[in-house]
PDB file of C-alpha atoms in Angstrom:
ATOM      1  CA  UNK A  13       2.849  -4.638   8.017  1.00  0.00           C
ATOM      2  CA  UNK A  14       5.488  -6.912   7.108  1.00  0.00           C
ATOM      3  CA  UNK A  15       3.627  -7.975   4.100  1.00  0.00           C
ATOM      4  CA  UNK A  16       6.755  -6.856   1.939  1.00  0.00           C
ATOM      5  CA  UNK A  17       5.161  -3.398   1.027  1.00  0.00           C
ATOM      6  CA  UNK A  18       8.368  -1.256   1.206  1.00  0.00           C
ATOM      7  CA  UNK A  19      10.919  -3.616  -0.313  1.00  0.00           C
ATOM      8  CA  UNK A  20       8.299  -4.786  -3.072  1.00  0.00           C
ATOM      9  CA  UNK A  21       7.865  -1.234  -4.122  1.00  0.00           C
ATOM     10  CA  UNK A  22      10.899   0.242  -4.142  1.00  0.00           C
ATOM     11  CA  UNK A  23      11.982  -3.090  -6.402  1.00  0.00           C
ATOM     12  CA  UNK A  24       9.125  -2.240  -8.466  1.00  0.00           C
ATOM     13  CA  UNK A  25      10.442   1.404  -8.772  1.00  0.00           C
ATOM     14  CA  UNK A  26      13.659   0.763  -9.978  1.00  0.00           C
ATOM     15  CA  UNK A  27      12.223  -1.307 -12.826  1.00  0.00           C
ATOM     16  CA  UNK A  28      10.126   1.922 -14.536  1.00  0.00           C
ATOM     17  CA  UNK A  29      11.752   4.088 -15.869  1.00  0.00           C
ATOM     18  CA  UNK A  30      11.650   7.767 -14.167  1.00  0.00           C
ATOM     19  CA  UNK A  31       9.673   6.654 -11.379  1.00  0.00           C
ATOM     20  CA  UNK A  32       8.929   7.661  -7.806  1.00  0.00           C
ATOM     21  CA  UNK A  33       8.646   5.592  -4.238  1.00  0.00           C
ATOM     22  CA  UNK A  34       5.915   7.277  -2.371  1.00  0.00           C
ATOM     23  CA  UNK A  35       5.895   5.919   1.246  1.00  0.00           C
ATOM     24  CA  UNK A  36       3.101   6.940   2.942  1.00  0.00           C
ATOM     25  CA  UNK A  37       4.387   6.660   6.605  1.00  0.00           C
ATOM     26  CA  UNK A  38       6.568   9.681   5.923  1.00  0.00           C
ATOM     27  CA  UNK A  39       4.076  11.991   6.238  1.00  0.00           C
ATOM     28  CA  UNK A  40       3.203  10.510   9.494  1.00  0.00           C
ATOM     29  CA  UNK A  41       6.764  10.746  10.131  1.00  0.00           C
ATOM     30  CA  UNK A  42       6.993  14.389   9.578  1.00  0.00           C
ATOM     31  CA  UNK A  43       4.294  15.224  12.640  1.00  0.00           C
ATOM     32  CA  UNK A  44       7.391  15.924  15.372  1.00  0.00           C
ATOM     33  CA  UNK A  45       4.812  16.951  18.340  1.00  0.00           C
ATOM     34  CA  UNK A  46       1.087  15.898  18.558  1.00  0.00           C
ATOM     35  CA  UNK A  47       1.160  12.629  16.258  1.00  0.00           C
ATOM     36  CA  UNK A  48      -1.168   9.980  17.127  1.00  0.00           C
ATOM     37  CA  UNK A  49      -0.630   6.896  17.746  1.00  0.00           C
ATOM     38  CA  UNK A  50      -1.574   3.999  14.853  1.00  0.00           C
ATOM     39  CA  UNK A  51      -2.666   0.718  15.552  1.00  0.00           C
ATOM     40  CA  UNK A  52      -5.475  -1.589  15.123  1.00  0.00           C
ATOM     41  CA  UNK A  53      -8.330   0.502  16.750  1.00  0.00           C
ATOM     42  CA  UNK A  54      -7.621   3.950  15.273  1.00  0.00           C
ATOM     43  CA  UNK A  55      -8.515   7.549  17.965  1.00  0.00           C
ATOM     44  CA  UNK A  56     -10.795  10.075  16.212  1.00  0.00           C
ATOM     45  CA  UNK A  57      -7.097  12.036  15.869  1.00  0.00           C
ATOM     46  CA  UNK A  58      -5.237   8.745  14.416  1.00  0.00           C
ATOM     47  CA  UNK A  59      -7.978   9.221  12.002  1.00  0.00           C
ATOM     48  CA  UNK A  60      -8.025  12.375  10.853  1.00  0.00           C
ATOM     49  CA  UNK A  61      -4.122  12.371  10.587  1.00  0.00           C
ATOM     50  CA  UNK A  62      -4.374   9.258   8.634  1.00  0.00           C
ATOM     51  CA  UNK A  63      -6.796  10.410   6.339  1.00  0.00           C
ATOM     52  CA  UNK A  64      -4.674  13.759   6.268  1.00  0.00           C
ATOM     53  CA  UNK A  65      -1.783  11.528   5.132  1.00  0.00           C
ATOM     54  CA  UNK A  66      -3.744   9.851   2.666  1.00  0.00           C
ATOM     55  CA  UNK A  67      -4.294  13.491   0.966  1.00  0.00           C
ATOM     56  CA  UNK A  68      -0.899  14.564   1.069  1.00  0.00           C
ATOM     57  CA  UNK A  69       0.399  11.706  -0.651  1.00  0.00           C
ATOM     58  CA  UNK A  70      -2.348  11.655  -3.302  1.00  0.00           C
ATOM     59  CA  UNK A  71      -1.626  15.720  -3.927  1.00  0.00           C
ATOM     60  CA  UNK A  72       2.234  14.397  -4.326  1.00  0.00           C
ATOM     61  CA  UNK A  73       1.204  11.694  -6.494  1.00  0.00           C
ATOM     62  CA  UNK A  74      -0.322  13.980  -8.656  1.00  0.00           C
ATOM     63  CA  UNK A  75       1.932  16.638  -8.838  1.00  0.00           C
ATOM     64  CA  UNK A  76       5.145  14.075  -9.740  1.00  0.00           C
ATOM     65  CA  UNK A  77       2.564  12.653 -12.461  1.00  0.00           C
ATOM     66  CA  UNK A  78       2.370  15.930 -13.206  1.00  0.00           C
ATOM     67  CA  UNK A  79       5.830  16.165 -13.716  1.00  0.00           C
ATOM     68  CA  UNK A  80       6.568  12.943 -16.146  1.00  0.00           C
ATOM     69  CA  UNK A  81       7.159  10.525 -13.280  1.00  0.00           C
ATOM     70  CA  UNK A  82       5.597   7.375 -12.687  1.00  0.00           C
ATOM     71  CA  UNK A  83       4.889   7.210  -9.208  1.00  0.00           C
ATOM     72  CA  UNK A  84       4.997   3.315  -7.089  1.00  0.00           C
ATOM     73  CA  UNK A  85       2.635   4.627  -3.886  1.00  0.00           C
ATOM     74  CA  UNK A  86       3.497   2.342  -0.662  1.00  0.00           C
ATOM     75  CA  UNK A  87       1.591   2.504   2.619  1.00  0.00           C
ATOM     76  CA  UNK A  88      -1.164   0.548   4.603  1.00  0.00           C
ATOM     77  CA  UNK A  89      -4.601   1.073   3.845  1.00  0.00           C
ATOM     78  CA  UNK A  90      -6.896  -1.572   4.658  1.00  0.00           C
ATOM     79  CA  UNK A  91     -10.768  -1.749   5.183  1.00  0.00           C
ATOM     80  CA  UNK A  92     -13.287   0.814   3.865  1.00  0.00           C
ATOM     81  CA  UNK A  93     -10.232   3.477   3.465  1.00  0.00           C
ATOM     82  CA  UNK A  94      -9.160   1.937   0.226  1.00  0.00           C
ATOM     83  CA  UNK A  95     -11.784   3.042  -1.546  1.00  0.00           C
ATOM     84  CA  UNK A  96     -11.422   6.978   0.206  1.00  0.00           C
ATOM     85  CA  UNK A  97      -8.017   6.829  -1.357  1.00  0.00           C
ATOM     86  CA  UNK A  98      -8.252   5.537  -4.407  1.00  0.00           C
ATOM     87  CA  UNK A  99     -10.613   8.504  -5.022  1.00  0.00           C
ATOM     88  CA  UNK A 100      -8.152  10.868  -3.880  1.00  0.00           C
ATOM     89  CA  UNK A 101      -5.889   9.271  -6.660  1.00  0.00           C
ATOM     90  CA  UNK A 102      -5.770  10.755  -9.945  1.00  0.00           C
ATOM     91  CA  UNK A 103      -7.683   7.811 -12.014  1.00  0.00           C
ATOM     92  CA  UNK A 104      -6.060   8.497 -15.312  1.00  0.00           C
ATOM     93  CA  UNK A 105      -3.076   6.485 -14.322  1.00  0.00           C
ATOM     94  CA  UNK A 106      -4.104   4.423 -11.184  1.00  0.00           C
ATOM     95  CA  UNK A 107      -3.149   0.510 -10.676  1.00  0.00           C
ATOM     96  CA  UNK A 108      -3.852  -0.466  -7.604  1.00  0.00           C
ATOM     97  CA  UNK A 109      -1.943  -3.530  -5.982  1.00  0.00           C
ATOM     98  CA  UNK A 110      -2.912  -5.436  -2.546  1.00  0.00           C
ATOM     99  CA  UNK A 111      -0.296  -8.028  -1.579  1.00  0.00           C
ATOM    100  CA  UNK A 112      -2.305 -10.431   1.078  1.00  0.00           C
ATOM    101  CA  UNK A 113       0.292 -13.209   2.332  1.00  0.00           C
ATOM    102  CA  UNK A 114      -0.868 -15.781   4.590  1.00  0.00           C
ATOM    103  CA  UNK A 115      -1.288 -14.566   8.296  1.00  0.00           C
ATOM    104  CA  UNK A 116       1.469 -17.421   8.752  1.00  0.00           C
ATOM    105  CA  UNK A 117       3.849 -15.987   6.853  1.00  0.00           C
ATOM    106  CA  UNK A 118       3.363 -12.145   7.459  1.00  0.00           C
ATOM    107  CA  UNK A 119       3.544 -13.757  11.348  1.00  0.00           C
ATOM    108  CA  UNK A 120       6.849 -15.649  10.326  1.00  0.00           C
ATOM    109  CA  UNK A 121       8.640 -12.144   8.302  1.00  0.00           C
ATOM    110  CA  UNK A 122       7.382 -10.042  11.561  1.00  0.00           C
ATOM    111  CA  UNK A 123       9.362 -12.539  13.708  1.00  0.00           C
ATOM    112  CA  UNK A 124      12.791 -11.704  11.349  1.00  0.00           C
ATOM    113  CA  UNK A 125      12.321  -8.454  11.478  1.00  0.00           C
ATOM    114  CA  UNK A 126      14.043  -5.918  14.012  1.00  0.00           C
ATOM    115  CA  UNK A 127      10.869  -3.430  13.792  1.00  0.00           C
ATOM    116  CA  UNK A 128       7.454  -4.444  15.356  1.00  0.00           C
ATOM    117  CA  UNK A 129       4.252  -3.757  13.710  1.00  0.00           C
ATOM    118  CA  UNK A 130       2.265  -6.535  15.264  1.00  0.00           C
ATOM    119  CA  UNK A 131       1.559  -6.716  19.538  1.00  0.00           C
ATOM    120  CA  UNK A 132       1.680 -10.320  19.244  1.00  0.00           C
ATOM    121  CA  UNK A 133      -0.211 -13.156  16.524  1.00  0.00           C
ATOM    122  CA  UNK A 134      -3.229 -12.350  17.555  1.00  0.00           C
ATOM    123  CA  UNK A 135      -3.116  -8.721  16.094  1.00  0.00           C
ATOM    124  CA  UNK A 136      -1.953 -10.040  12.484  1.00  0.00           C
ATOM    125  CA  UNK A 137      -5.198 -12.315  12.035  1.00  0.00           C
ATOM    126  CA  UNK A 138      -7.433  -9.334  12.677  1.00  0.00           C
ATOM    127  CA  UNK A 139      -5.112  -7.361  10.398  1.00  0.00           C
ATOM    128  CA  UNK A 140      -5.622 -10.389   7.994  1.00  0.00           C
ATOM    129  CA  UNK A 141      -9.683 -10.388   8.730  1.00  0.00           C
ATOM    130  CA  UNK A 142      -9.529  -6.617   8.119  1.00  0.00           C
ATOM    131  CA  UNK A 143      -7.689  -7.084   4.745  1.00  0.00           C
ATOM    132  CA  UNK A 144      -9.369  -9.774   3.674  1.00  0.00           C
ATOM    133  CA  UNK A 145     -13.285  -9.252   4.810  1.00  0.00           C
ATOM    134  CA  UNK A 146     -13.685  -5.531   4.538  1.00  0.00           C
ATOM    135  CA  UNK A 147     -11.327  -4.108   2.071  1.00  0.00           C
ATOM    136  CA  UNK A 148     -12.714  -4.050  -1.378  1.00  0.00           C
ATOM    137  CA  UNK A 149     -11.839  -6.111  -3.687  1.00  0.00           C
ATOM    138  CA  UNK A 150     -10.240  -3.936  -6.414  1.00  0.00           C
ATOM    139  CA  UNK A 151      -7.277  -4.447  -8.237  1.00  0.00           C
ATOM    140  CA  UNK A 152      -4.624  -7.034  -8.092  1.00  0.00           C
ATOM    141  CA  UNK A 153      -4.203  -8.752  -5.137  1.00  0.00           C
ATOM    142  CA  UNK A 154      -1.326 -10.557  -4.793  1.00  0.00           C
ATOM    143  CA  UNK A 155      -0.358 -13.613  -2.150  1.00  0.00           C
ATOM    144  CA  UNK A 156       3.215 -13.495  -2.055  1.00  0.00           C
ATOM    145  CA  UNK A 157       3.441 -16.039   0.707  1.00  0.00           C
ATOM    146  CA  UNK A 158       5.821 -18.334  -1.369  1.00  0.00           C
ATOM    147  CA  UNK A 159       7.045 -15.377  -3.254  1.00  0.00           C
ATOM    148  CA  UNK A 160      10.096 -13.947  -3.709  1.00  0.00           C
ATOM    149  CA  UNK A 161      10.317 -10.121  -3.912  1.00  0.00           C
ATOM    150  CA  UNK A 162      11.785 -10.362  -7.283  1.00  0.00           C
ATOM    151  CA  UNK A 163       8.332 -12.772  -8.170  1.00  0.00           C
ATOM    152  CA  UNK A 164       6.481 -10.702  -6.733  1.00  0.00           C
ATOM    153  CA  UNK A 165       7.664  -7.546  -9.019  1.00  0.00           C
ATOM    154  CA  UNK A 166       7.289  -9.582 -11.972  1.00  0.00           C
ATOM    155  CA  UNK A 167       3.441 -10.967 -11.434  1.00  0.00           C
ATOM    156  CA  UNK A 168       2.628  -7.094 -10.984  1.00  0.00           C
ATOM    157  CA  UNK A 169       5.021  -5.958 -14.074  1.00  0.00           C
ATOM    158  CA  UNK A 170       3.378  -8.517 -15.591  1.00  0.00           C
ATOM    159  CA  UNK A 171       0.361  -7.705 -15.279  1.00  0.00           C
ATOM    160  CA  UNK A 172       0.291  -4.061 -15.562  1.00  0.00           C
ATOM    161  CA  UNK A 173       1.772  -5.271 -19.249  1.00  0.00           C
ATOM    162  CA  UNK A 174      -1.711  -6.629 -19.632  1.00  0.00           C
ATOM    163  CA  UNK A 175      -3.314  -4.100 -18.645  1.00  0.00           C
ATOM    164  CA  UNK A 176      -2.235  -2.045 -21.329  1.00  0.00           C
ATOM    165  CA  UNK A 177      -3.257  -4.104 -23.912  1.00  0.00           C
ATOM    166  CA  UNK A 178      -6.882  -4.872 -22.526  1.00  0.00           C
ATOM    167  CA  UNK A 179      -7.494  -2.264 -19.713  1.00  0.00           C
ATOM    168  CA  UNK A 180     -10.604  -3.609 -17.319  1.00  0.00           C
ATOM    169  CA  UNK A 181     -11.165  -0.864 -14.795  1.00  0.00           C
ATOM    170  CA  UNK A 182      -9.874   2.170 -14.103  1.00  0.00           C
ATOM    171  CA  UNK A 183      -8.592   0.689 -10.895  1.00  0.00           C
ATOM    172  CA  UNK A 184      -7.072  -2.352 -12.883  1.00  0.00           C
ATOM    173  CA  UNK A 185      -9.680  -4.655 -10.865  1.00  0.00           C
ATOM    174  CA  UNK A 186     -10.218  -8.316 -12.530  1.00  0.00           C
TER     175      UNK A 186
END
């Protein structure tokens, strides 16, 4: 939260052609009666309708793929789940991007924002410990502490360009 996620990949979006923004949090969204709460310690129903969120948007994914779209997936996944989803994801075309800026500056955008995501600074460094001790590290991760969200677009552009050329791993890990 307040990393830059949304506005990062709808930029990214609008730079490939035919594409699609996926936000995850609509699913959760969509639950009108019975949704469970999310936060930092996660209910055995948070986490069943989390991982039932992940599945939804991976069966989406797929099926714009499917269709000729590129498709820019946005939500929070942190910890051990990254690796649940990215093998939900069809691999063929999968890229996956972490952007990890500094606890002080994900503390300083949460503090201009109107939403909350955080119940106070403490909650963003175990967020940050979360992100940055037990995710895997696949892919590109990207601090954009002292980026902008243009910068930000470009380094990932950038290196999916790369990628192309020399591909590593199917989850475009260094």
């Amino acid at each position: 939260m307040a990393s830059g996620k949304s506005t990062v990949a709808q930029r990214l979006a609008e730079r490939l052609p035919m594409c699609v923004h996926l936000r995850g949090d609509v699913f959760r969204r969509m639950i009108v009666s019975g949704r469970a709460e999310m936060g930092f310690e996660l209910s055995e129903e948070a986490l069943a309708q989390l991982r039932l969120r992940y599945r939804i948007a991976a069966e989406v994914a797929r099926m714009y793929l499917d269709a000729g779209f590129s498709v820019v997936y946005q939500d929070i996944i942190i910890g051990r789940g990254l690796a649940e989803v990215i093998a939900l994801m069809p691999p063929e075309r999968l890229h996956v991007v972490v952007l990890c800026p500094s606890v002080e500056a994900v503390a300083a955008r949460e503090a201009r924002r109107a939403k909350r995501g955080y119940a106070d600074s403490a909650a963003v460094l175990r967020f940050d410990q979360v992100l940055r001790t037990e995710t895997p590290p696949v892919g590109l991760w990207v601090d954009s502490s002292a980026l902008t969200v243009e910068e930000t677009v470009e380094r990932i552009l950038g290196r999916l360009v790369a990628m192309r050329s020399c591909p590593r791993s199917r989850y475009d890990g260094a």
